[in-house]
Amino acid sequence: MRTVEVLLDEAADLVVREAWRRLADAGLPSQARHPSPTNSPHLTLAACGELTAPIRWELAEVAATLPLPVRFTGVVRFERPTSVLGWALDLDSALASLHRRVWEAVASDSPPATLNPFHEPGRWSPHITLGRTRRAGAFADRRIPELLPAPPVSVRLTTLRSYDTETGALEVLEPRS
């Protein structure tokens, strides 16, 4: 599986990593516990089986639209098959457009069964994951937001990348030159 993600600017990256550290220090599930050098704060836009040439062509156009300013809106919790704690992002028209373009690119040349329905426009909840676990209700404690630093006011989404979940390889998706 290949994800399509976008990275945060350096200042926002540091604040997210501080939130990861605080969760880990409190003994809570945290992305800080993932020792991989590829682990960095990011926003997942979509996932597909492979990045074919047509998908890459479209994603190069999307990469050319970055950086994109976005705003955090607060703490969000999900109970999907896993418990997730994150900082939600405002789904304004610019972020919705970026997401739709990525979704349409991956959907255009991928078998529908390989696409994650949680990434589909209308169902997608933009967020930066702070912690994740298979333990249901792990983030139900109302005091958890008090552990976290304040999310940055100004954030820019800067770099489009893909992560290969099978090999662990990262690839920066560059604009066409």
mmCIF file of N, CA and C in Angstrom, residues 26-153:
data_model
loop_
_atom_site.group_PDB
_atom_site.id
_atom_site.type_symbol
_atom_site.label_atom_id
_atom_site.label_comp_id
_atom_site.label_asym_id
_atom_site.label_seq_id
_atom_site.Cartn_x
_atom_site.Cartn_y
_atom_site.Cartn_z
ATOM 1 N N ALA A 26 3.771 10.708 29.649
ATOM 2 C CA ALA A 26 2.629 10.433 30.522
ATOM 3 C C ALA A 26 2.215 8.958 30.460
ATOM 4 N N GLY A 27 2.953 8.162 29.684
ATOM 5 C CA GLY A 27 2.646 6.740 29.575
ATOM 6 C C GLY A 27 1.494 6.425 28.643
ATOM 7 N N LEU A 28 1.145 7.376 27.786
ATOM 8 C CA LEU A 28 0.037 7.183 26.850
ATOM 9 C C LEU A 28 0.554 6.785 25.473
ATOM 10 N N PRO A 29 -0.291 6.184 24.670
ATOM 11 C CA PRO A 29 0.123 5.884 23.299
ATOM 12 C C PRO A 29 0.535 7.167 22.585
ATOM 13 N N SER A 30 1.631 7.096 21.858
ATOM 14 C CA SER A 30 2.179 8.278 21.208
ATOM 15 C C SER A 30 2.926 7.881 19.954
ATOM 16 N N GLN A 31 2.876 8.726 18.960
ATOM 17 C CA GLN A 31 3.649 8.496 17.744
ATOM 18 C C GLN A 31 5.146 8.569 18.032
ATOM 19 N N ALA A 32 5.526 9.135 19.159
ATOM 20 C CA ALA A 32 6.949 9.186 19.541
ATOM 21 C C ALA A 32 7.512 7.791 19.756
ATOM 22 N N ARG A 33 6.666 6.824 19.978
ATOM 23 C CA ARG A 33 7.119 5.455 20.227
ATOM 24 C C ARG A 33 7.462 4.702 18.948
ATOM 25 N N HIS A 34 7.255 5.326 17.810
ATOM 26 C CA HIS A 34 7.602 4.695 16.523
ATOM 27 C C HIS A 34 9.012 5.138 16.147
ATOM 28 N N PRO A 35 10.010 4.270 16.318
ATOM 29 C CA PRO A 35 11.404 4.664 16.151
ATOM 30 C C PRO A 35 11.872 4.802 14.699
ATOM 31 N N SER A 36 11.036 4.522 13.741
ATOM 32 C CA SER A 36 11.456 4.571 12.344
ATOM 33 C C SER A 36 11.932 5.968 11.957
ATOM 34 N N PRO A 37 13.028 6.069 11.202
ATOM 35 C CA PRO A 37 13.479 7.388 10.746
ATOM 36 C C PRO A 37 12.485 8.038 9.776
ATOM 37 N N THR A 38 11.548 7.266 9.254
ATOM 38 C CA THR A 38 10.545 7.834 8.344
ATOM 39 C C THR A 38 9.353 8.416 9.100
ATOM 40 N N ASN A 39 9.308 8.233 10.423
ATOM 41 C CA ASN A 39 8.180 8.716 11.220
ATOM 42 C C ASN A 39 8.287 10.221 11.420
ATOM 43 N N SER A 40 7.360 10.944 10.831
ATOM 44 C CA SER A 40 7.320 12.389 11.035
ATOM 45 C C SER A 40 5.872 12.853 10.975
ATOM 46 N N PRO A 41 5.575 13.990 11.626
ATOM 47 C CA PRO A 41 4.216 14.511 11.581
ATOM 48 C C PRO A 41 3.785 14.742 10.134
ATOM 49 N N HIS A 42 2.583 14.281 9.813
ATOM 50 C CA HIS A 42 2.084 14.406 8.450
ATOM 51 C C HIS A 42 0.565 14.331 8.436
ATOM 52 N N LEU A 43 -0.002 14.728 7.329
ATOM 53 C CA LEU A 43 -1.435 14.639 7.068
ATOM 54 C C LEU A 43 -1.609 13.632 5.941
ATOM 55 N N THR A 44 -2.290 12.522 6.212
ATOM 56 C CA THR A 44 -2.543 11.533 5.171
ATOM 57 C C THR A 44 -3.747 11.967 4.348
ATOM 58 N N LEU A 45 -3.541 12.042 3.042
ATOM 59 C CA LEU A 45 -4.590 12.476 2.122
ATOM 60 C C LEU A 45 -5.303 11.299 1.468
ATOM 61 N N ALA A 46 -4.579 10.217 1.202
ATOM 62 C CA ALA A 46 -5.160 9.051 0.525
ATOM 63 C C ALA A 46 -4.164 7.907 0.592
ATOM 64 N N ALA A 47 -4.624 6.731 0.179
ATOM 65 C CA ALA A 47 -3.758 5.562 0.059
ATOM 66 C C ALA A 47 -4.257 4.738 -1.127
ATOM 67 N N CYS A 48 -3.339 4.064 -1.782
ATOM 68 C CA CYS A 48 -3.693 3.235 -2.933
ATOM 69 C C CYS A 48 -2.699 2.087 -3.036
ATOM 70 N N GLY A 49 -2.992 1.149 -3.892
ATOM 71 C CA GLY A 49 -2.130 -0.012 -4.046
ATOM 72 C C GLY A 49 -0.767 0.318 -4.601
ATOM 73 N N GLU A 50 -0.732 1.181 -5.606
ATOM 74 C CA GLU A 50 0.544 1.599 -6.195
ATOM 75 C C GLU A 50 0.384 2.966 -6.840
ATOM 76 N N LEU A 51 1.505 3.650 -6.975
ATOM 77 C CA LEU A 51 1.511 4.950 -7.650
ATOM 78 C C LEU A 51 1.865 4.714 -9.116
ATOM 79 N N THR A 52 0.854 4.578 -9.925
ATOM 80 C CA THR A 52 1.063 4.353 -11.352
ATOM 81 C C THR A 52 1.482 5.658 -12.023
ATOM 82 N N ALA A 53 1.921 5.567 -13.269
ATOM 83 C CA ALA A 53 2.338 6.766 -14.010
ATOM 84 C C ALA A 53 1.219 7.810 -14.086
ATOM 85 N N PRO A 54 -0.035 7.430 -14.393
ATOM 86 C CA PRO A 54 -1.091 8.452 -14.412
ATOM 87 C C PRO A 54 -1.311 9.119 -13.049
ATOM 88 N N ILE A 55 -1.233 8.338 -11.984
ATOM 89 C CA ILE A 55 -1.384 8.920 -10.648
ATOM 90 C C ILE A 55 -0.232 9.878 -10.365
ATOM 91 N N ARG A 56 0.987 9.459 -10.666
ATOM 92 C CA ARG A 56 2.161 10.317 -10.439
ATOM 93 C C ARG A 56 2.043 11.637 -11.208
ATOM 94 N N TRP A 57 1.547 11.568 -12.434
ATOM 95 C CA TRP A 57 1.388 12.773 -13.256
ATOM 96 C C TRP A 57 0.483 13.774 -12.549
ATOM 97 N N GLU A 58 -0.647 13.288 -12.051
ATOM 98 C CA GLU A 58 -1.592 14.166 -11.356
ATOM 99 C C GLU A 58 -1.025 14.678 -10.032
ATOM 100 N N LEU A 59 -0.324 13.819 -9.315
ATOM 101 C CA LEU A 59 0.234 14.238 -8.028
ATOM 102 C C LEU A 59 1.337 15.277 -8.196
ATOM 103 N N ALA A 60 2.048 15.248 -9.305
ATOM 104 C CA ALA A 60 3.055 16.277 -9.571
ATOM 105 C C ALA A 60 2.391 17.645 -9.691
ATOM 106 N N GLU A 61 1.206 17.687 -10.274
ATOM 107 C CA GLU A 61 0.472 18.957 -10.347
ATOM 108 C C GLU A 61 0.033 19.417 -8.957
ATOM 109 N N VAL A 62 -0.397 18.474 -8.129
ATOM 110 C CA VAL A 62 -0.794 18.808 -6.762
ATOM 111 C C VAL A 62 0.404 19.345 -5.982
ATOM 112 N N ALA A 63 1.557 18.696 -6.123
ATOM 113 C CA ALA A 63 2.762 19.126 -5.402
ATOM 114 C C ALA A 63 3.130 20.567 -5.733
ATOM 115 N N ALA A 64 2.821 20.984 -6.941
ATOM 116 C CA ALA A 64 3.145 22.353 -7.362
ATOM 117 C C ALA A 64 2.295 23.404 -6.644
ATOM 118 N N THR A 65 1.208 22.990 -5.994
ATOM 119 C CA THR A 65 0.345 23.951 -5.297
ATOM 120 C C THR A 65 0.807 24.235 -3.873
ATOM 121 N N LEU A 66 1.828 23.503 -3.417
ATOM 122 C CA LEU A 66 2.329 23.678 -2.053
ATOM 123 C C LEU A 66 3.389 24.763 -2.006
ATOM 124 N N PRO A 67 3.551 25.470 -0.900
ATOM 125 C CA PRO A 67 2.937 25.252 0.406
ATOM 126 C C PRO A 67 1.501 25.784 0.456
ATOM 127 N N LEU A 68 0.756 25.231 1.421
ATOM 128 C CA LEU A 68 -0.640 25.605 1.627
ATOM 129 C C LEU A 68 -0.837 25.923 3.108
ATOM 130 N N PRO A 69 -1.323 27.126 3.429
ATOM 131 C CA PRO A 69 -1.581 27.439 4.844
ATOM 132 C C PRO A 69 -2.853 26.728 5.325
ATOM 133 N N VAL A 70 -2.786 26.216 6.560
ATOM 134 C CA VAL A 70 -3.935 25.566 7.192
ATOM 135 C C VAL A 70 -3.992 25.982 8.660
ATOM 136 N N ARG A 71 -5.114 25.654 9.305
ATOM 137 C CA ARG A 71 -5.285 25.986 10.718
ATOM 138 C C ARG A 71 -5.696 24.748 11.499
ATOM 139 N N PHE A 72 -5.112 24.579 12.687
ATOM 140 C CA PHE A 72 -5.578 23.549 13.604
ATOM 141 C C PHE A 72 -6.856 24.052 14.269
ATOM 142 N N THR A 73 -7.777 23.135 14.559
ATOM 143 C CA THR A 73 -9.030 23.528 15.207
ATOM 144 C C THR A 73 -9.189 22.925 16.593
ATOM 145 N N GLY A 74 -8.288 22.040 17.011
ATOM 146 C CA GLY A 74 -8.380 21.459 18.344
ATOM 147 C C GLY A 74 -8.146 19.967 18.347
ATOM 148 N N VAL A 75 -8.377 19.376 19.502
ATOM 149 C CA VAL A 75 -8.149 17.940 19.695
ATOM 150 C C VAL A 75 -9.314 17.158 19.108
ATOM 151 N N VAL A 76 -8.986 16.035 18.498
ATOM 152 C CA VAL A 76 -10.005 15.133 17.948
ATOM 153 C C VAL A 76 -9.656 13.708 18.363
ATOM 154 N N ARG A 77 -10.696 12.911 18.607
ATOM 155 C CA ARG A 77 -10.514 11.500 18.945
ATOM 156 C C ARG A 77 -11.354 10.670 17.986
ATOM 157 N N PHE A 78 -10.793 9.546 17.547
ATOM 158 C CA PHE A 78 -11.518 8.607 16.700
ATOM 159 C C PHE A 78 -11.476 7.238 17.350
ATOM 160 N N GLU A 79 -12.544 6.509 17.196
ATOM 161 C CA GLU A 79 -12.580 5.097 17.592
ATOM 162 C C GLU A 79 -12.959 4.326 16.340
ATOM 163 N N ARG A 80 -11.991 4.096 15.511
ATOM 164 C CA ARG A 80 -12.196 3.275 14.319
ATOM 165 C C ARG A 80 -11.810 1.870 14.748
ATOM 166 N N PRO A 81 -11.166 1.075 13.956
ATOM 167 C CA PRO A 81 -10.691 -0.157 14.587
ATOM 168 C C PRO A 81 -9.602 0.144 15.618
ATOM 169 N N THR A 82 -8.973 1.324 15.506
ATOM 170 C CA THR A 82 -7.969 1.736 16.492
ATOM 171 C C THR A 82 -8.439 3.023 17.157
ATOM 172 N N SER A 83 -7.895 3.302 18.340
ATOM 173 C CA SER A 83 -8.146 4.580 19.002
ATOM 174 C C SER A 83 -7.090 5.557 18.516
ATOM 175 N N VAL A 84 -7.520 6.735 18.107
ATOM 176 C CA VAL A 84 -6.612 7.746 17.571
ATOM 177 C C VAL A 84 -6.865 9.066 18.286
ATOM 178 N N LEU A 85 -5.783 9.729 18.656
ATOM 179 C CA LEU A 85 -5.830 11.083 19.186
ATOM 180 C C LEU A 85 -5.081 11.961 18.205
ATOM 181 N N GLY A 86 -5.652 13.096 17.856
ATOM 182 C CA GLY A 86 -4.974 13.976 16.915
ATOM 183 C C GLY A 86 -5.374 15.417 17.100
ATOM 184 N N TRP A 87 -4.741 16.259 16.312
ATOM 185 C CA TRP A 87 -5.153 17.651 16.193
ATOM 186 C C TRP A 87 -5.868 17.779 14.860
ATOM 187 N N ALA A 88 -7.099 18.230 14.902
ATOM 188 C CA ALA A 88 -7.899 18.402 13.692
ATOM 189 C C ALA A 88 -7.452 19.646 12.939
ATOM 190 N N LEU A 89 -7.628 19.592 11.629
ATOM 191 C CA LEU A 89 -7.352 20.738 10.770
ATOM 192 C C LEU A 89 -8.662 21.263 10.197
ATOM 193 N N ASP A 90 -8.739 22.568 10.022
ATOM 194 C CA ASP A 90 -9.904 23.197 9.417
ATOM 195 C C ASP A 90 -9.983 22.781 7.948
ATOM 196 N N LEU A 91 -11.074 22.171 7.565
ATOM 197 C CA LEU A 91 -11.262 21.737 6.180
ATOM 198 C C LEU A 91 -11.849 22.908 5.392
ATOM 199 N N ASP A 92 -11.004 23.920 5.162
ATOM 200 C CA ASP A 92 -11.445 25.069 4.369
ATOM 201 C C ASP A 92 -11.429 24.697 2.888
ATOM 202 N N SER A 93 -11.799 25.627 2.043
ATOM 203 C CA SER A 93 -11.920 25.304 0.609
ATOM 204 C C SER A 93 -10.578 24.927 -0.018
ATOM 205 N N ALA A 94 -9.481 25.548 0.419
ATOM 206 C CA ALA A 94 -8.173 25.231 -0.157
ATOM 207 C C ALA A 94 -7.732 23.813 0.215
ATOM 208 N N LEU A 95 -7.891 23.431 1.480
ATOM 209 C CA LEU A 95 -7.519 22.084 1.899
ATOM 210 C C LEU A 95 -8.463 21.058 1.262
ATOM 211 N N ALA A 96 -9.739 21.369 1.184
ATOM 212 C CA ALA A 96 -10.690 20.453 0.538
ATOM 213 C C ALA A 96 -10.326 20.245 -0.930
ATOM 214 N N SER A 97 -9.899 21.300 -1.597
ATOM 215 C CA SER A 97 -9.500 21.190 -3.003
ATOM 216 C C SER A 97 -8.243 20.335 -3.148
ATOM 217 N N LEU A 98 -7.257 20.564 -2.294
ATOM 218 C CA LEU A 98 -6.030 19.762 -2.324
ATOM 219 C C LEU A 98 -6.369 18.283 -2.118
ATOM 220 N N HIS A 99 -7.178 18.011 -1.112
ATOM 221 C CA HIS A 99 -7.558 16.631 -0.826
ATOM 222 C C HIS A 99 -8.319 16.006 -1.993
ATOM 223 N N ARG A 100 -9.273 16.724 -2.542
ATOM 224 C CA ARG A 100 -10.071 16.195 -3.651
ATOM 225 C C ARG A 100 -9.172 15.858 -4.842
ATOM 226 N N ARG A 101 -8.219 16.714 -5.144
ATOM 227 C CA ARG A 101 -7.315 16.455 -6.270
ATOM 228 C C ARG A 101 -6.488 15.195 -6.034
ATOM 229 N N VAL A 102 -6.003 15.001 -4.810
ATOM 230 C CA VAL A 102 -5.237 13.790 -4.498
ATOM 231 C C VAL A 102 -6.150 12.570 -4.590
ATOM 232 N N TRP A 103 -7.337 12.661 -4.003
ATOM 233 C CA TRP A 103 -8.271 11.540 -4.061
ATOM 234 C C TRP A 103 -8.592 11.176 -5.516
ATOM 235 N N GLU A 104 -8.905 12.164 -6.315
ATOM 236 C CA GLU A 104 -9.237 11.897 -7.717
ATOM 237 C C GLU A 104 -8.051 11.289 -8.465
ATOM 238 N N ALA A 105 -6.842 11.722 -8.130
ATOM 239 C CA ALA A 105 -5.654 11.148 -8.776
ATOM 240 C C ALA A 105 -5.518 9.669 -8.447
ATOM 241 N N VAL A 106 -5.610 9.303 -7.161
ATOM 242 C CA VAL A 106 -5.432 7.898 -6.809
ATOM 243 C C VAL A 106 -6.619 7.053 -7.258
ATOM 244 N N ALA A 107 -7.814 7.615 -7.204
ATOM 245 C CA ALA A 107 -9.004 6.864 -7.601
ATOM 246 C C ALA A 107 -9.063 6.642 -9.110
ATOM 247 N N SER A 108 -8.405 7.522 -9.865
ATOM 248 C CA SER A 108 -8.473 7.432 -11.326
ATOM 249 C C SER A 108 -7.791 6.193 -11.889
ATOM 250 N N ASP A 109 -6.828 5.630 -11.154
ATOM 251 C CA ASP A 109 -6.080 4.491 -11.689
ATOM 252 C C ASP A 109 -5.836 3.423 -10.620
ATOM 253 N N SER A 110 -6.819 3.248 -9.719
ATOM 254 C CA SER A 110 -6.717 2.238 -8.663
ATOM 255 C C SER A 110 -8.016 1.447 -8.606
ATOM 256 N N PRO A 111 -7.920 0.144 -8.367
ATOM 257 C CA PRO A 111 -9.154 -0.618 -8.141
ATOM 258 C C PRO A 111 -9.884 -0.051 -6.918
ATOM 259 N N PRO A 112 -11.186 0.179 -7.013
ATOM 260 C CA PRO A 112 -11.912 0.781 -5.884
ATOM 261 C C PRO A 112 -11.723 0.048 -4.560
ATOM 262 N N ALA A 113 -11.587 -1.263 -4.591
ATOM 263 C CA ALA A 113 -11.433 -2.033 -3.348
ATOM 264 C C ALA A 113 -10.125 -1.727 -2.627
ATOM 265 N N THR A 114 -9.154 -1.122 -3.323
ATOM 266 C CA THR A 114 -7.865 -0.818 -2.685
ATOM 267 C C THR A 114 -7.860 0.546 -2.011
ATOM 268 N N LEU A 115 -8.916 1.335 -2.189
ATOM 269 C CA LEU A 115 -8.963 2.678 -1.617
ATOM 270 C C LEU A 115 -9.601 2.653 -0.237
ATOM 271 N N ASN A 116 -9.030 3.420 0.685
ATOM 272 C CA ASN A 116 -9.555 3.504 2.041
ATOM 273 C C ASN A 116 -10.763 4.435 2.046
ATOM 274 N N PRO A 117 -11.939 3.922 2.410
ATOM 275 C CA PRO A 117 -13.130 4.783 2.380
ATOM 276 C C PRO A 117 -13.060 5.956 3.350
ATOM 277 N N PHE A 118 -12.225 5.868 4.394
ATOM 278 C CA PHE A 118 -12.089 7.003 5.320
ATOM 279 C C PHE A 118 -11.410 8.198 4.656
ATOM 280 N N HIS A 119 -10.747 7.997 3.524
ATOM 281 C CA HIS A 119 -10.092 9.098 2.816
ATOM 282 C C HIS A 119 -10.984 9.720 1.747
ATOM 283 N N GLU A 120 -12.132 9.138 1.527
ATOM 284 C CA GLU A 120 -13.034 9.633 0.495
ATOM 285 C C GLU A 120 -13.545 11.035 0.856
ATOM 286 N N PRO A 121 -13.589 11.959 -0.127
ATOM 287 C CA PRO A 121 -14.155 13.280 0.158
ATOM 288 C C PRO A 121 -15.559 13.136 0.756
ATOM 289 N N GLY A 122 -15.821 13.931 1.772
ATOM 290 C CA GLY A 122 -17.081 13.840 2.485
ATOM 291 C C GLY A 122 -16.992 12.969 3.732
ATOM 292 N N ARG A 123 -16.029 12.064 3.765
ATOM 293 C CA ARG A 123 -15.812 11.205 4.941
ATOM 294 C C ARG A 123 -14.485 11.511 5.619
ATOM 295 N N TRP A 124 -13.571 12.130 4.888
ATOM 296 C CA TRP A 124 -12.217 12.396 5.373
ATOM 297 C C TRP A 124 -12.230 13.435 6.479
ATOM 298 N N SER A 125 -11.522 13.166 7.557
ATOM 299 C CA SER A 125 -11.376 14.104 8.682
ATOM 300 C C SER A 125 -9.906 14.476 8.790
ATOM 301 N N PRO A 126 -9.520 15.629 8.257
ATOM 302 C CA PRO A 126 -8.099 15.985 8.277
ATOM 303 C C PRO A 126 -7.589 16.177 9.701
ATOM 304 N N HIS A 127 -6.505 15.459 10.010
ATOM 305 C CA HIS A 127 -5.923 15.547 11.352
ATOM 306 C C HIS A 127 -4.469 15.099 11.302
ATOM 307 N N ILE A 128 -3.736 15.558 12.274
ATOM 308 C CA ILE A 128 -2.359 15.123 12.495
ATOM 309 C C ILE A 128 -2.404 14.175 13.682
ATOM 310 N N THR A 129 -2.012 12.931 13.477
ATOM 311 C CA THR A 129 -2.077 11.931 14.542
ATOM 312 C C THR A 129 -1.016 12.212 15.601
ATOM 313 N N LEU A 130 -1.476 12.216 16.848
ATOM 314 C CA LEU A 130 -0.568 12.370 17.990
ATOM 315 C C LEU A 130 -0.306 11.022 18.652
ATOM 316 N N GLY A 131 -1.324 10.176 18.698
ATOM 317 C CA GLY A 131 -1.187 8.856 19.282
ATOM 318 C C GLY A 131 -2.204 7.907 18.689
ATOM 319 N N ARG A 132 -1.845 6.627 18.657
ATOM 320 C CA ARG A 132 -2.721 5.595 18.096
ATOM 321 C C ARG A 132 -2.456 4.294 18.845
ATOM 322 N N THR A 133 -3.536 3.537 19.076
ATOM 323 C CA THR A 133 -3.417 2.243 19.745
ATOM 324 C C THR A 133 -4.614 1.372 19.391
ATOM 325 N N ARG A 134 -4.447 0.078 19.549
ATOM 326 C CA ARG A 134 -5.563 -0.854 19.333
ATOM 327 C C ARG A 134 -6.456 -0.950 20.571
ATOM 328 N N ARG A 135 -6.050 -0.320 21.657
ATOM 329 C CA ARG A 135 -6.816 -0.375 22.906
ATOM 330 C C ARG A 135 -7.979 0.620 22.849
ATOM 331 N N ALA A 136 -9.183 0.120 22.821
ATOM 332 C CA ALA A 136 -10.372 0.976 22.732
ATOM 333 C C ALA A 136 -10.435 1.935 23.921
ATOM 334 N N GLY A 137 -10.813 3.172 23.644
ATOM 335 C CA GLY A 137 -11.002 4.158 24.697
ATOM 336 C C GLY A 137 -9.737 4.681 25.340
ATOM 337 N N ALA A 138 -8.589 4.435 24.735
ATOM 338 C CA ALA A 138 -7.310 4.825 25.344
ATOM 339 C C ALA A 138 -7.189 6.328 25.570
ATOM 340 N N PHE A 139 -7.911 7.114 24.777
ATOM 341 C CA PHE A 139 -7.797 8.576 24.880
ATOM 342 C C PHE A 139 -9.072 9.216 25.437
ATOM 343 N N ALA A 140 -9.854 8.436 26.181
ATOM 344 C CA ALA A 140 -11.126 8.945 26.694
ATOM 345 C C ALA A 140 -10.965 9.899 27.876
ATOM 346 N N ASP A 141 -9.813 9.878 28.548
ATOM 347 C CA ASP A 141 -9.585 10.746 29.707
ATOM 348 C C ASP A 141 -9.691 12.210 29.279
ATOM 349 N N ARG A 142 -10.579 12.927 29.884
ATOM 350 C CA ARG A 142 -10.809 14.332 29.514
ATOM 351 C C ARG A 142 -9.604 15.233 29.804
ATOM 352 N N ARG A 143 -8.656 14.756 30.601
ATOM 353 C CA ARG A 143 -7.486 15.578 30.944
ATOM 354 C C ARG A 143 -6.390 15.506 29.891
ATOM 355 N N ILE A 144 -6.500 14.626 28.946
ATOM 356 C CA ILE A 144 -5.441 14.473 27.947
ATOM 357 C C ILE A 144 -5.127 15.791 27.235
ATOM 358 N N PRO A 145 -6.120 16.573 26.792
ATOM 359 C CA PRO A 145 -5.754 17.836 26.118
ATOM 360 C C PRO A 145 -4.898 18.765 26.975
ATOM 361 N N GLU A 146 -5.033 18.675 28.290
ATOM 362 C CA GLU A 146 -4.229 19.516 29.183
ATOM 363 C C GLU A 146 -2.753 19.144 29.145
ATOM 364 N N LEU A 147 -2.435 17.918 28.745
ATOM 365 C CA LEU A 147 -1.045 17.480 28.636
ATOM 366 C C LEU A 147 -0.344 18.093 27.431
ATOM 367 N N LEU A 148 -1.123 18.468 26.446
ATOM 368 C CA LEU A 148 -0.563 18.848 25.151
ATOM 369 C C LEU A 148 -0.174 20.317 25.103
ATOM 370 N N PRO A 149 0.857 20.646 24.318
ATOM 371 C CA PRO A 149 1.129 22.064 24.070
ATOM 372 C C PRO A 149 -0.005 22.623 23.210
ATOM 373 N N ALA A 150 -0.106 23.923 23.169
ATOM 374 C CA ALA A 150 -1.101 24.533 22.276
ATOM 375 C C ALA A 150 -0.678 24.274 20.839
ATOM 376 N N PRO A 151 -1.619 23.884 19.982
ATOM 377 C CA PRO A 151 -1.229 23.689 18.585
ATOM 378 C C PRO A 151 -0.829 25.025 17.967
ATOM 379 N N PRO A 152 0.060 24.988 16.987
ATOM 380 C CA PRO A 152 0.479 26.247 16.368
ATOM 381 C C PRO A 152 -0.701 26.950 15.705
ATOM 382 N N VAL A 153 -0.663 28.271 15.714
ATOM 383 C CA VAL A 153 -1.726 29.057 15.089
ATOM 384 C C VAL A 153 -1.579 29.019 13.575
#
